[in-house]
mmCIF file of C-alpha atoms and ligand atoms in Angstrom:
data_model
loop_
_atom_site.group_PDB
_atom_site.id
_atom_site.type_symbol
_atom_site.label_atom_id
_atom_site.label_comp_id
_atom_site.label_asym_id
_atom_site.label_seq_id
_atom_site.Cartn_x
_atom_site.Cartn_y
_atom_site.Cartn_z
ATOM 1 C CA MET J 199 120.666 67.661 91.908
ATOM 2 C CA GLU J 200 120.797 70.892 93.653
ATOM 3 C CA GLU J 201 117.795 72.953 93.135
ATOM 4 C CA THR J 202 117.680 75.947 90.972
ATOM 5 C CA VAL J 203 116.644 78.938 92.224
ATOM 6 C CA PRO J 204 114.448 80.970 90.224
ATOM 7 C CA LYS J 205 115.890 85.230 89.758
ATOM 8 C CA LEU J 206 113.918 87.863 91.198
ATOM 9 C CA PRO J 207 113.410 90.331 88.795
ATOM 10 C CA LEU J 208 114.221 93.903 90.189
ATOM 11 C CA ILE J 209 114.090 97.713 89.526
ATOM 12 C CA ILE J 210 115.895 99.192 92.375
ATOM 13 C CA ASP J 211 116.279 102.941 93.293
ATOM 14 C CA THR J 212 119.066 104.251 95.014
ATOM 15 C CA ASP J 213 121.000 107.476 95.968
ATOM 16 C CA THR J 214 123.975 105.538 96.228
ATOM 17 C CA GLY J 215 125.880 105.882 99.362
ATOM 18 C CA SER J 216 128.646 102.945 100.931
ATOM 19 C CA ASP J 217 125.802 100.940 102.134
ATOM 20 C CA ASP J 218 123.494 101.459 98.642
ATOM 21 C CA ALA J 219 126.830 99.999 96.384
ATOM 22 C CA VAL J 220 126.900 96.756 99.462
ATOM 23 C CA ALA J 221 123.087 96.018 98.487
ATOM 24 C CA LEU J 222 123.822 96.372 94.884
ATOM 25 C CA LEU J 223 126.364 93.617 94.798
ATOM 26 C CA LEU J 224 123.664 91.620 96.626
ATOM 27 C CA ALA J 225 120.807 92.049 94.181
ATOM 28 C CA ALA J 226 123.008 92.015 90.902
ATOM 29 C CA ALA J 227 126.064 89.518 92.305
ATOM 30 C CA SER J 228 124.396 87.286 94.599
ATOM 31 C CA GLY J 229 123.053 84.795 92.027
ATOM 32 C CA LEU J 230 119.322 85.912 93.414
ATOM 33 C CA GLY J 231 118.426 88.951 91.641
ATOM 34 C CA ASP J 232 117.446 89.761 88.006
ATOM 35 C CA VAL J 233 118.588 93.326 88.183
ATOM 36 C CA ARG J 234 116.325 95.136 85.460
ATOM 37 C CA ALA J 235 117.304 98.308 86.026
ATOM 38 C CA VAL J 236 118.725 100.808 88.423
ATOM 39 C CA THR J 237 117.198 104.372 89.038
ATOM 40 C CA THR J 238 118.801 107.184 91.258
ATOM 41 C CA VAL J 239 117.523 109.846 93.474
ATOM 42 C CA ALA J 240 119.634 112.820 95.292
ATOM 43 C CA GLY J 241 119.507 111.819 99.056
ATOM 44 C CA ASN J 242 123.280 110.383 100.297
ATOM 45 C CA VAL J 243 124.792 112.524 97.687
ATOM 46 C CA PRO J 244 123.902 114.882 94.856
ATOM 47 C CA VAL J 245 122.002 112.560 91.684
ATOM 48 C CA VAL J 246 124.978 113.349 89.600
ATOM 49 C CA THR J 247 127.118 111.425 92.260
ATOM 50 C CA GLY J 248 124.955 108.830 92.956
ATOM 51 C CA THR J 249 124.213 107.874 89.382
ATOM 52 C CA ARG J 250 128.365 107.218 89.221
ATOM 53 C CA ASN J 251 128.340 104.847 92.351
ATOM 54 C CA ALA J 252 125.763 103.176 91.081
ATOM 55 C CA LEU J 253 127.603 102.297 87.976
ATOM 56 C CA ILE J 254 130.715 102.022 89.226
ATOM 57 C CA SER J 255 129.552 99.293 92.197
ATOM 58 C CA LEU J 256 127.481 97.065 89.449
ATOM 59 C CA GLN J 257 130.737 97.119 87.271
ATOM 60 C CA ILE J 258 132.511 95.527 90.222
ATOM 61 C CA ALA J 259 129.463 93.433 90.246
ATOM 62 C CA GLY J 260 130.769 92.141 87.129
ATOM 63 C CA CYS J 261 126.686 93.754 85.441
ATOM 64 C CA VAL J 262 127.894 96.626 83.363
ATOM 65 C CA ASP J 263 125.148 95.542 81.153
ATOM 66 C CA ILE J 264 122.217 96.982 83.387
ATOM 67 C CA PRO J 265 120.905 100.164 82.644
ATOM 68 C CA VAL J 266 121.057 103.252 85.621
ATOM 69 C CA HIS J 267 118.723 106.181 84.877
ATOM 70 C CA PRO J 268 118.995 109.397 86.701
ATOM 71 C CA GLY J 269 115.826 110.959 88.326
ATOM 72 C CA CYS J 270 115.083 113.341 91.162
ATOM 73 C CA GLU J 271 117.668 115.732 91.900
ATOM 74 C CA ARG J 272 115.966 117.876 94.824
ATOM 75 C CA PRO J 273 113.181 116.660 97.413
ATOM 76 C CA MET J 274 109.602 117.267 96.853
ATOM 77 C CA THR J 275 109.506 121.012 98.465
ATOM 78 C CA ARG J 276 112.163 121.029 101.196
ATOM 79 C CA ALA J 277 115.979 122.182 100.677
ATOM 80 C CA PRO J 278 118.558 119.624 99.247
ATOM 81 C CA SER J 279 120.400 117.427 101.903
ATOM 82 C CA THR J 280 123.282 115.142 101.831
ATOM 83 C CA ALA J 281 124.655 112.392 104.091
ATOM 84 C CA GLN J 282 128.313 112.999 102.869
ATOM 85 C CA GLN J 283 129.127 113.335 106.569
ATOM 86 C CA VAL J 284 128.199 110.084 106.522
ATOM 87 C CA HIS J 285 129.317 108.180 103.559
ATOM 88 C CA GLY J 286 132.036 110.404 102.548
ATOM 89 C CA HIS J 287 132.199 114.057 100.208
ATOM 90 C CA ASP J 288 131.693 111.020 97.244
ATOM 91 C CA GLY J 289 129.827 108.448 99.209
ATOM 92 C CA MET J 290 131.792 105.817 98.667
ATOM 93 C CA GLY J 291 134.140 106.629 101.226
ATOM 94 C CA ASP J 292 136.556 108.912 98.909
ATOM 95 C CA VAL J 293 138.766 106.193 98.246
ATOM 96 C CA GLY J 294 139.293 107.412 94.959
ATOM 97 C CA LEU J 295 137.615 105.025 92.494
ATOM 98 C CA PRO J 296 137.789 104.913 88.877
ATOM 99 C CA LYS J 297 135.316 106.463 86.469
ATOM 100 C CA PRO J 298 132.890 103.838 85.356
ATOM 101 C CA LEU J 299 132.784 102.363 81.693
ATOM 102 C CA ARG J 300 129.329 102.782 80.922
ATOM 103 C CA ALA J 301 127.378 106.101 80.937
ATOM 104 C CA ALA J 302 123.884 106.680 82.158
ATOM 105 C CA GLU J 303 120.707 106.277 80.332
ATOM 106 C CA PRO J 304 119.009 109.433 78.390
ATOM 107 C CA GLN J 305 115.617 108.349 80.004
ATOM 108 C CA HIS J 306 114.419 109.875 83.355
ATOM 109 C CA ALA J 307 114.455 107.794 86.285
ATOM 110 C CA VAL J 308 110.456 108.396 87.104
ATOM 111 C CA ASP J 309 109.200 107.648 83.457
ATOM 112 C CA VAL J 310 111.441 103.808 84.007
ATOM 113 C CA LEU J 311 109.230 103.416 87.479
ATOM 114 C CA LEU J 312 106.271 103.942 85.485
ATOM 115 C CA SER J 313 106.756 102.205 82.669
ATOM 116 C CA TYR J 314 108.567 98.545 83.511
ATOM 117 C CA PRO J 315 105.979 97.658 85.687
ATOM 118 C CA ARG J 316 103.284 98.277 82.876
ATOM 119 C CA TRP J 317 105.282 96.489 80.412
ATOM 120 C CA HIS J 318 105.680 93.357 83.456
ATOM 121 C CA PRO J 319 101.988 93.846 85.291
ATOM 122 C CA GLY J 320 102.790 92.139 88.590
ATOM 123 C CA GLU J 321 106.689 90.627 87.608
ATOM 124 C CA LEU J 322 108.836 93.311 88.980
ATOM 125 C CA THR J 323 109.841 94.239 92.602
ATOM 126 C CA LEU J 324 110.638 97.175 93.347
ATOM 127 C CA VAL J 325 113.541 98.448 96.240
ATOM 128 C CA THR J 326 114.318 101.615 97.604
ATOM 129 C CA LEU J 327 116.954 102.361 98.807
ATOM 130 C CA GLY J 328 117.020 106.597 99.433
ATOM 131 C CA PRO J 329 114.908 109.008 99.686
ATOM 132 C CA LEU J 330 111.040 108.168 97.881
ATOM 133 C CA THR J 331 111.408 111.289 95.499
ATOM 134 C CA ASN J 332 111.272 109.270 92.323
ATOM 135 C CA ILE J 333 108.562 106.779 93.303
ATOM 136 C CA ALA J 334 106.150 110.128 94.955
ATOM 137 C CA ALA J 335 106.899 111.771 91.485
ATOM 138 C CA ALA J 336 105.843 108.768 89.932
ATOM 139 C CA LEU J 337 102.595 108.491 92.015
ATOM 140 C CA LEU J 338 101.475 111.437 91.397
ATOM 141 C CA ARG J 339 101.703 110.321 87.918
ATOM 142 C CA ASP J 340 99.822 107.041 87.941
ATOM 143 C CA ARG J 341 97.969 106.762 92.094
ATOM 144 C CA ASP J 342 97.865 102.663 91.526
ATOM 145 C CA LEU J 343 101.480 102.571 90.328
ATOM 146 C CA LEU J 344 102.386 100.357 93.219
ATOM 147 C CA THR J 345 99.670 97.991 92.675
ATOM 148 C CA ARG J 346 101.309 96.815 89.065
ATOM 149 C CA TYR J 347 104.534 95.506 90.890
ATOM 150 C CA ARG J 348 104.833 92.212 92.607
ATOM 151 C CA HIS J 349 106.028 93.968 95.631
ATOM 152 C CA VAL J 350 107.929 97.240 97.182
ATOM 153 C CA TYR J 351 110.363 97.126 99.989
ATOM 154 C CA CYS J 352 111.871 100.479 101.348
ATOM 155 C CA MET J 353 114.521 101.039 103.933
ATOM 156 C CA ALA J 354 112.776 103.226 105.384
ATOM 157 C CA GLY J 355 112.216 104.914 108.991
ATOM 158 C CA ALA J 356 112.778 103.842 112.252
ATOM 159 C CA ALA J 357 110.072 101.974 114.124
ATOM 160 C CA ASP J 358 111.291 102.815 117.055
ATOM 161 C CA MET J 359 111.781 106.474 117.043
ATOM 162 C CA ARG J 360 115.538 106.494 116.957
ATOM 163 C CA GLY J 361 116.868 108.600 114.845
ATOM 164 C CA ASN J 362 120.198 108.406 112.877
ATOM 165 C CA ILE J 363 120.053 112.261 111.065
ATOM 166 C CA SER J 364 117.991 113.588 114.084
ATOM 167 C CA ALA J 365 117.368 112.204 117.237
ATOM 168 C CA THR J 366 113.702 110.603 115.787
ATOM 169 C CA ALA J 367 113.918 110.110 112.170
ATOM 170 C CA GLU J 368 115.403 108.000 109.734
ATOM 171 C CA PHE J 369 117.667 109.649 106.874
ATOM 172 C CA ASN J 370 115.456 108.839 103.727
ATOM 173 C CA VAL J 371 112.665 109.482 105.321
ATOM 174 C CA TRP J 372 113.903 112.858 106.964
ATOM 175 C CA ALA J 373 115.174 114.019 103.510
ATOM 176 C CA ASP J 374 111.831 113.970 101.864
ATOM 177 C CA PRO J 375 109.117 113.811 103.940
ATOM 178 C CA GLU J 376 106.807 114.539 102.046
ATOM 179 C CA ALA J 377 107.220 112.371 99.117
ATOM 180 C CA ALA J 378 107.414 109.490 102.092
ATOM 181 C CA ARG J 379 103.630 110.409 103.258
ATOM 182 C CA VAL J 380 102.645 110.270 99.060
ATOM 183 C CA VAL J 381 104.225 106.797 99.391
ATOM 184 C CA LEU J 382 102.304 106.155 102.790
ATOM 185 C CA GLN J 383 98.812 107.397 100.984
ATOM 186 C CA ALA J 384 98.840 105.233 97.986
ATOM 187 C CA ALA J 385 100.563 101.920 99.949
ATOM 188 C CA THR J 386 98.431 98.743 101.401
ATOM 189 C CA PRO J 387 100.023 95.980 104.125
ATOM 190 C CA ASP J 388 100.387 93.421 100.598
ATOM 191 C CA LYS J 389 102.056 95.480 98.858
ATOM 192 C CA VAL J 390 104.806 97.476 100.434
ATOM 193 C CA THR J 391 107.343 96.485 103.436
ATOM 194 C CA TRP J 392 109.330 99.161 105.070
ATOM 195 C CA ILE J 393 112.796 97.971 106.684
ATOM 196 C CA GLY J 394 113.672 100.462 109.099
ATOM 197 C CA TRP J 395 116.816 101.347 110.591
ATOM 198 C CA ASP J 396 116.482 99.633 113.654
ATOM 199 C CA VAL J 397 116.417 96.625 111.978
ATOM 200 C CA SER J 398 120.088 97.053 110.991
ATOM 201 C CA ARG J 399 121.078 98.341 114.450
ATOM 202 C CA THR J 400 121.137 94.836 115.811
ATOM 203 C CA ASP J 401 122.826 91.341 115.186
ATOM 204 C CA ALA J 402 123.084 92.793 111.412
ATOM 205 C CA VAL J 403 125.685 94.970 112.332
ATOM 206 C CA MET J 404 129.173 94.549 110.673
ATOM 207 C CA THR J 405 131.541 94.371 113.888
ATOM 208 C CA PRO J 406 135.154 94.899 113.889
ATOM 209 C CA ALA J 407 135.459 90.565 113.359
ATOM 210 C CA ASP J 408 132.902 90.842 110.730
ATOM 211 C CA GLN J 409 134.611 93.819 109.072
ATOM 212 C CA LEU J 410 138.088 91.884 109.437
ATOM 213 C CA ARG J 411 136.404 88.404 107.579
ATOM 214 C CA LEU J 412 135.212 90.149 105.019
ATOM 215 C CA GLU J 413 138.629 92.565 104.406
ATOM 216 C CA ARG J 414 140.193 88.890 104.239
ATOM 217 C CA LEU J 415 137.935 87.082 101.860
ATOM 218 C CA GLY J 416 140.162 89.743 99.484
ATOM 219 C CA THR J 417 138.055 89.423 96.145
ATOM 220 C CA PRO J 418 137.391 92.668 94.487
ATOM 221 C CA MET J 419 133.794 92.640 95.787
ATOM 222 C CA ALA J 420 134.663 91.794 99.376
ATOM 223 C CA THR J 421 137.686 94.387 99.433
ATOM 224 C CA PHE J 422 135.529 97.082 97.754
ATOM 225 C CA ALA J 423 133.059 96.472 100.449
ATOM 226 C CA HIS J 424 135.379 96.652 103.216
ATOM 227 C CA ARG J 425 137.124 99.728 101.286
ATOM 228 C CA ILE J 426 134.068 102.136 100.794
ATOM 229 C CA ASN J 427 132.504 101.702 104.245
ATOM 230 C CA ARG J 428 136.031 102.961 106.256
ATOM 231 C CA THR J 429 134.300 106.234 106.678
ATOM 232 C CA VAL J 430 130.631 105.123 107.499
ATOM 233 C CA ASN J 431 132.136 103.021 110.260
ATOM 234 C CA ASP J 432 134.150 106.305 111.734
ATOM 235 C CA TRP J 433 130.629 108.159 111.737
ATOM 236 C CA ALA J 434 129.082 104.996 113.702
ATOM 237 C CA ARG J 435 131.632 104.981 116.641
ATOM 238 C CA ASP J 436 131.496 108.743 116.465
ATOM 239 C CA VAL J 437 128.272 109.349 115.880
ATOM 240 C CA THR J 438 125.536 106.495 116.748
ATOM 241 C CA GLY J 439 127.652 104.390 119.194
ATOM 242 C CA LEU J 440 126.859 101.403 117.118
ATOM 243 C CA PRO J 441 129.836 98.207 117.731
ATOM 244 C CA GLY J 442 130.740 98.419 114.066
ATOM 245 C CA TYR J 443 128.625 100.106 111.201
ATOM 246 C CA ASP J 444 125.153 99.322 109.976
ATOM 247 C CA LEU J 445 124.011 98.164 106.737
ATOM 248 C CA PRO J 446 120.746 99.231 106.420
ATOM 249 C CA ASP J 447 120.178 99.200 102.433
ATOM 250 C CA PRO J 448 121.926 95.844 102.039
ATOM 251 C CA VAL J 449 119.683 94.690 105.124
ATOM 252 C CA THR J 450 116.209 96.066 103.194
ATOM 253 C CA MET J 451 117.525 94.108 99.601
ATOM 254 C CA ALA J 452 118.906 90.647 101.810
ATOM 255 C CA VAL J 453 114.964 90.828 103.209
ATOM 256 C CA ALA J 454 114.087 91.266 99.147
ATOM 257 C CA LEU J 455 115.779 88.341 97.648
ATOM 258 C CA ARG J 456 115.352 86.228 101.090
ATOM 259 C CA PRO J 457 112.030 86.934 102.473
ATOM 260 C CA GLU J 458 112.661 84.665 105.304
ATOM 261 C CA LEU J 459 115.158 86.412 106.389
ATOM 262 C CA ALA J 460 112.357 88.603 108.268
ATOM 263 C CA ILE J 461 111.781 87.202 111.635
ATOM 264 C CA GLU J 462 109.293 90.015 112.860
ATOM 265 C CA ARG J 463 107.032 91.766 111.130
ATOM 266 C CA GLU J 464 103.724 93.606 111.819
ATOM 267 C CA GLN J 465 100.723 94.961 109.650
ATOM 268 C CA VAL J 466 99.827 98.922 110.859
ATOM 269 C CA HIS J 467 99.070 102.079 109.915
ATOM 270 C CA VAL J 468 101.892 104.083 109.620
ATOM 271 C CA ASP J 469 102.340 108.545 108.999
ATOM 272 C CA ILE J 470 104.930 110.677 108.566
ATOM 273 C CA ALA J 471 105.473 113.640 110.960
ATOM 274 C CA LEU J 472 106.419 116.793 108.720
ATOM 275 C CA GLY J 473 106.886 119.824 111.614
ATOM 276 C CA GLU J 474 110.406 121.112 112.150
ATOM 277 C CA GLU J 475 110.866 119.031 115.286
ATOM 278 C CA THR J 476 109.967 116.058 114.227
ATOM 279 C CA ARG J 477 110.482 116.062 110.959
ATOM 280 C CA GLY J 478 110.892 112.550 109.226
ATOM 281 C CA GLN J 479 109.081 110.546 112.592
ATOM 282 C CA LEU J 480 107.308 107.620 112.095
ATOM 283 C CA ILE J 481 103.752 108.100 113.242
ATOM 284 C CA ILE J 482 103.030 104.872 114.059
ATOM 285 C CA ASP J 483 99.395 103.976 114.948
ATOM 286 C CA ARG J 484 98.406 100.799 117.127
ATOM 287 C CA ARG J 485 95.376 101.723 118.574
ATOM 288 C CA ARG J 486 91.993 99.799 118.421
ATOM 289 C CA SER J 487 90.639 102.825 116.440
ATOM 290 C CA ALA J 488 93.507 103.096 114.073
ATOM 291 C CA PRO J 489 93.112 103.665 110.711
ATOM 292 C CA VAL J 490 93.291 100.143 108.480
ATOM 293 C CA PRO J 491 97.076 99.329 108.241
ATOM 294 C CA ASN J 492 99.116 100.854 104.965
ATOM 295 C CA LEU J 493 102.482 99.024 105.494
ATOM 296 C CA THR J 494 103.942 95.563 106.813
ATOM 297 C CA LEU J 495 107.008 96.708 108.796
ATOM 298 C CA VAL J 496 109.676 94.646 109.629
ATOM 299 C CA ARG J 497 110.858 94.903 112.958
ATOM 300 C CA ARG J 498 113.420 92.129 113.337
ATOM 301 C CA VAL J 499 115.684 90.100 111.115
ATOM 302 C CA SER J 500 118.489 86.973 111.028
ATOM 303 C CA GLY J 501 121.418 88.872 111.480
ATOM 304 C CA THR J 502 123.435 85.732 111.032
ATOM 305 C CA GLY J 503 121.073 85.035 107.602
ATOM 306 C CA PHE J 504 122.201 88.576 106.477
ATOM 307 C CA LYS J 505 125.808 88.143 107.069
ATOM 308 C CA GLN J 506 125.867 85.146 105.686
ATOM 309 C CA LEU J 507 124.187 86.407 102.289
ATOM 310 C CA LEU J 508 127.203 88.966 102.337
ATOM 311 C CA PHE J 509 129.886 87.035 103.388
ATOM 312 C CA ASP J 510 128.678 84.394 100.577
ATOM 313 C CA THR J 511 128.056 87.173 97.781
ATOM 314 C CA CYS J 512 131.260 89.537 98.545
ATOM 315 C CA ALA J 513 132.834 85.846 98.326
ATOM 316 C CA ARG J 514 132.823 85.213 94.744
ATOM 317 C CA THR J 515 134.119 86.382 91.693
ATOM 318 C CA PRO J 516 132.233 88.640 89.142
ATOM 319 C CA GLY J 517 130.180 86.576 87.041
ATOM 320 C CA GLN J 518 129.555 83.736 88.687
ATOM 321 C CA ALA J 519 126.575 81.689 87.803
ATOM 322 C CA SER J 520 124.664 79.716 91.069
ATOM 323 C CA ALA J 521 123.487 81.555 93.816
ATOM 324 C CA PRO J 522 123.957 80.558 97.229
ATOM 325 C CA ASP J 523 122.346 77.521 98.373
ATOM 326 C CA PRO J 524 119.404 79.076 100.282
ATOM 327 C CA HIS J 525 118.781 75.460 102.428
ATOM 328 C CA PRO J 526 122.208 74.160 102.666
ATOM 329 C CA GLU J 527 120.729 72.193 105.707
ATOM 330 C CA ARG J 528 118.503 70.152 103.120
ATOM 331 C CA HIS J 529 122.449 68.342 101.542
ATOM 332 C CA ARG J 530 123.789 67.386 104.562
HETATM 333 O O1 RIB L 830 119.088 106.034 107.193
HETATM 334 C C1 RIB L 830 119.798 105.193 106.304
HETATM 335 C C2 RIB L 830 119.431 104.996 105.097
HETATM 336 O O2 RIB L 830 120.064 106.690 104.850
HETATM 337 C C3 RIB L 830 120.487 104.499 104.076
HETATM 338 O O3 RIB L 830 119.763 103.968 102.766
HETATM 339 C C4 RIB L 830 121.860 105.298 103.651
HETATM 340 O O4 RIB L 830 122.175 104.858 102.491
HETATM 341 C C5 RIB L 830 121.126 106.151 103.861
HETATM 342 O O5 RIB L 830 121.050 106.748 102.249
HETATM 343 CA CA1 CA L 831 120.844 104.860 100.353
#
């Protein structure tokens, strides 16, 4: 008798670029997630574009019933910036995607981030995939917000100080470093886990062989995921020099859905550099005299396990009910 895997109730905050889109497929179509709402924030692309991209991604996953709520249009104090040089002008590889069937919701993202965990205390997992502007704005209205979620996973930072948007900073934290600091000041390691860009640069990178395997699946989700990540593949080749393209948001979502995929973690005190030269760099204090830890920081994931979840999900057609078996070894 195959065990039924309980689905994880999720709220997802995203700046929907091409990797966020794949994370939304994992959340909505792997069979492991129960997406209650998606909130969008300015980041990779302007928030109106990110909202469109989220609606399209959920539609491809066969989940047009999931509400999408637009949020903050710019960082707390910094000038708006995008990563369109990485993901394309529309954030989705400029492949000419059709308009989504569903429209965005009128309720603001910050109101959703505040109200849902009050209605469902301790039940919801929040996964953030973009700059932390919406979360910080919510925290300014409810300092205890993070304690109301079951857990908060953030794709944020680079623990090895090797940056993508600058020599030392990761884009989500660099885009709104003040917001990242507000989140860290409210975080505790039992409630908040950060998965940095360093984690997705390992055996989780989508090599040419992985890309061919994804393309050859030929399903709507696999074809979508492959096509929209052509631009980021070019950027990886020309800028970061990775042996393929990285999928930091899907890696973060995979850890939220299957925490056992995180094979190395540490509890540390983290702050954020705000100066111009080091804007967005993580300040990780490992001294004996360091302040008490405020984060759980994932340092390594199983690239093999991540990719298996990715391929299993993208191989399915929208609306397939059963989740991939997390323990196939038990049934051999
Ligand atoms: O640095 C990687 C992060 O920045 C990812 O969330 C990607 O989507 C971009 O937003
Ligand atoms: Ca993102």
